[in-house]
mmCIF file of C-alpha atoms in Angstrom:
data_model
loop_
_atom_site.group_PDB
_atom_site.id
_atom_site.type_symbol
_atom_site.label_atom_id
_atom_site.label_comp_id
_atom_site.label_asym_id
_atom_site.label_seq_id
_atom_site.Cartn_x
_atom_site.Cartn_y
_atom_site.Cartn_z
ATOM 1 C CA GLN A 24 -0.049 0.127 0.181
ATOM 2 C CA VAL A 25 1.204 3.598 -1.105
ATOM 3 C CA GLN A 26 -0.115 7.250 0.352
ATOM 4 C CA LEU A 27 0.728 10.224 -2.017
ATOM 5 C CA VAL A 28 -0.495 13.528 -0.869
ATOM 6 C CA GLU A 29 0.142 15.980 -2.981
ATOM 7 C CA SER A 30 0.675 19.944 -1.902
ATOM 8 C CA GLY A 31 2.027 23.136 -3.695
ATOM 9 C CA GLY A 32 -0.712 23.962 -6.277
ATOM 10 C CA GLY A 33 -2.571 27.468 -6.259
ATOM 11 C CA LEU A 34 -2.951 30.628 -8.531
ATOM 12 C CA VAL A 35 -0.577 32.012 -10.646
ATOM 13 C CA GLN A 36 -0.262 34.432 -13.466
ATOM 14 C CA ALA A 37 0.507 32.908 -16.740
ATOM 15 C CA GLY A 38 3.924 33.576 -17.362
ATOM 16 C CA GLY A 39 5.181 32.448 -13.474
ATOM 17 C CA SER A 40 6.179 29.163 -11.993
ATOM 18 C CA LEU A 41 4.754 26.606 -9.334
ATOM 19 C CA ARG A 42 6.681 23.432 -7.742
ATOM 20 C CA LEU A 43 4.225 20.773 -6.849
ATOM 21 C CA SER A 44 5.483 18.089 -4.563
ATOM 22 C CA CYS A 45 3.794 14.590 -3.738
ATOM 23 C CA ALA A 46 5.280 13.245 -0.620
ATOM 24 C CA ALA A 47 4.766 9.129 -0.880
ATOM 25 C CA SER A 48 4.822 6.467 2.391
ATOM 26 C CA GLY A 49 4.476 3.551 2.757
ATOM 27 C CA ARG A 50 6.558 1.242 0.458
ATOM 28 C CA THR A 51 10.499 1.810 -0.205
ATOM 29 C CA PHE A 52 10.045 4.853 -2.610
ATOM 30 C CA SER A 53 13.067 4.076 -4.318
ATOM 31 C CA SER A 54 11.772 1.253 -6.022
ATOM 32 C CA TYR A 55 9.008 2.701 -8.174
ATOM 33 C CA ALA A 56 8.119 4.912 -10.829
ATOM 34 C CA MET A 57 6.300 7.976 -10.215
ATOM 35 C CA GLY A 58 3.789 10.029 -12.929
ATOM 36 C CA TRP A 59 2.030 13.315 -12.786
ATOM 37 C CA PHE A 60 -1.307 13.687 -14.983
ATOM 38 C CA ARG A 61 -3.606 16.306 -14.952
ATOM 39 C CA GLN A 62 -7.686 16.866 -15.327
ATOM 40 C CA ALA A 63 -9.186 19.891 -16.465
ATOM 41 C CA PRO A 64 -12.615 21.003 -16.026
ATOM 42 C CA GLY A 65 -14.746 18.861 -18.411
ATOM 43 C CA LYS A 66 -11.677 16.987 -19.957
ATOM 44 C CA GLU A 67 -10.310 13.835 -19.615
ATOM 45 C CA ARG A 68 -7.245 13.196 -17.206
ATOM 46 C CA GLU A 69 -3.968 13.042 -19.697
ATOM 47 C CA PHE A 70 -0.079 12.108 -18.803
ATOM 48 C CA VAL A 71 2.067 14.980 -18.162
ATOM 49 C CA ALA A 72 4.889 13.613 -17.111
ATOM 50 C CA ARG A 73 6.951 10.327 -16.054
ATOM 51 C CA ILE A 74 10.160 9.685 -13.790
ATOM 52 C CA THR A 75 11.755 6.118 -13.504
ATOM 53 C CA TRP A 76 12.348 4.995 -9.808
ATOM 54 C CA SER A 77 15.913 6.088 -9.899
ATOM 55 C CA GLY A 78 14.941 9.692 -11.567
ATOM 56 C CA GLY A 79 17.847 8.837 -14.096
ATOM 57 C CA THR A 80 15.425 9.137 -16.986
ATOM 58 C CA ALA A 81 11.847 11.263 -17.887
ATOM 59 C CA TYR A 82 9.197 11.470 -20.045
ATOM 60 C CA TYR A 83 6.487 14.085 -20.677
ATOM 61 C CA ALA A 84 3.590 15.544 -22.906
ATOM 62 C CA ASP A 85 4.907 17.251 -25.558
ATOM 63 C CA SER A 86 2.392 20.354 -24.415
ATOM 64 C CA VAL A 87 4.812 20.684 -21.330
ATOM 65 C CA LYS A 88 8.007 19.729 -22.405
ATOM 66 C CA GLY A 89 10.769 22.347 -22.306
ATOM 67 C CA ARG A 90 8.094 24.020 -19.478
ATOM 68 C CA PHE A 91 7.911 21.446 -16.917
ATOM 69 C CA THR A 92 10.824 19.614 -15.233
ATOM 70 C CA ILE A 93 9.492 16.068 -13.348
ATOM 71 C CA SER A 94 12.497 15.385 -10.254
ATOM 72 C CA ARG A 95 12.743 13.088 -7.769
ATOM 73 C CA ASP A 96 14.521 13.315 -3.733
ATOM 74 C CA ASN A 97 14.241 9.306 -2.615
ATOM 75 C CA ALA A 98 15.869 10.743 0.758
ATOM 76 C CA LYS A 99 12.921 12.475 1.237
ATOM 77 C CA ASN A 100 10.057 10.128 -0.292
ATOM 78 C CA THR A 101 9.173 13.094 -2.296
ATOM 79 C CA VAL A 102 8.346 13.438 -6.225
ATOM 80 C CA TYR A 103 8.495 17.247 -7.505
ATOM 81 C CA LEU A 104 7.355 18.600 -10.880
ATOM 82 C CA GLN A 105 8.371 22.610 -11.818
ATOM 83 C CA MET A 106 6.662 24.424 -13.881
ATOM 84 C CA ASN A 107 7.658 27.537 -15.181
ATOM 85 C CA SER A 108 5.920 29.569 -18.086
ATOM 86 C CA LEU A 109 2.348 28.691 -16.972
ATOM 87 C CA LYS A 110 -0.215 29.366 -19.230
ATOM 88 C CA PRO A 111 -4.148 29.577 -18.901
ATOM 89 C CA GLU A 112 -4.733 25.810 -20.445
ATOM 90 C CA ASP A 113 -2.953 24.115 -17.879
ATOM 91 C CA THR A 114 -5.109 25.353 -14.978
ATOM 92 C CA ALA A 115 -6.058 21.418 -13.945
ATOM 93 C CA VAL A 116 -6.046 19.121 -10.805
ATOM 94 C CA TYR A 117 -2.675 17.840 -10.851
ATOM 95 C CA TYR A 118 -2.217 13.933 -9.698
ATOM 96 C CA CYS A 119 1.334 12.340 -8.436
ATOM 97 C CA ALA A 120 0.506 8.475 -9.152
ATOM 98 C CA ALA A 121 3.192 5.639 -8.677
ATOM 99 C CA ASP A 122 3.993 2.772 -11.200
ATOM 100 C CA MET A 123 4.725 -0.939 -8.498
ATOM 101 C CA PHE A 124 6.071 -3.003 -11.153
ATOM 102 C CA PRO A 125 7.972 -2.556 -14.470
ATOM 103 C CA ARG A 126 5.403 -3.675 -17.146
ATOM 104 C CA PRO A 127 5.932 -2.602 -21.007
ATOM 105 C CA ILE A 128 3.363 -0.471 -20.603
ATOM 106 C CA PRO A 129 3.247 1.979 -17.799
ATOM 107 C CA ARG A 130 0.554 1.459 -15.541
ATOM 108 C CA TYR A 131 -0.362 3.303 -12.030
ATOM 109 C CA ASP A 132 -1.471 1.571 -9.024
ATOM 110 C CA TYR A 133 -1.996 4.605 -5.948
ATOM 111 C CA TRP A 134 -2.994 7.792 -6.982
ATOM 112 C CA GLY A 135 -2.834 11.017 -4.573
ATOM 113 C CA GLN A 136 -5.966 13.244 -4.194
ATOM 114 C CA GLY A 137 -4.899 15.832 -6.892
ATOM 115 C CA THR A 138 -4.240 19.717 -6.351
ATOM 116 C CA GLN A 139 -5.383 22.661 -7.965
ATOM 117 C CA VAL A 140 -3.616 24.743 -10.397
ATOM 118 C CA THR A 141 -4.831 27.847 -11.545
ATOM 119 C CA VAL A 142 -3.736 29.954 -14.105
ATOM 120 C CA SER A 143 -5.333 33.261 -15.301
ATOM 121 C CA SER A 144 -4.732 35.246 -18.310
#
């Protein structure tokens, strides 16, 4: 069992920055991959970024590439999402998720409760 708690969301003007954090507990954090997703009102949840267990490799959605950076601190059991050059279309509830096992297609087993990010124009 893994518990995930996001924080760091808020209201920011377009062009601004926010850093989201996701604190994990319950299993050895350094043994599994982590991802960030988001869901805007009236839209389906979409992938934002993913980082491997070691932090050595990261993947991004095209819509955030070059603006967002995912990272992790295994000593602190925390994954981060640094969001720069924010746009109004980045407004959404952001979720972190844990992918517990290596699989051909990533699948996320545990989810946090989400944190709201609102970008004003």
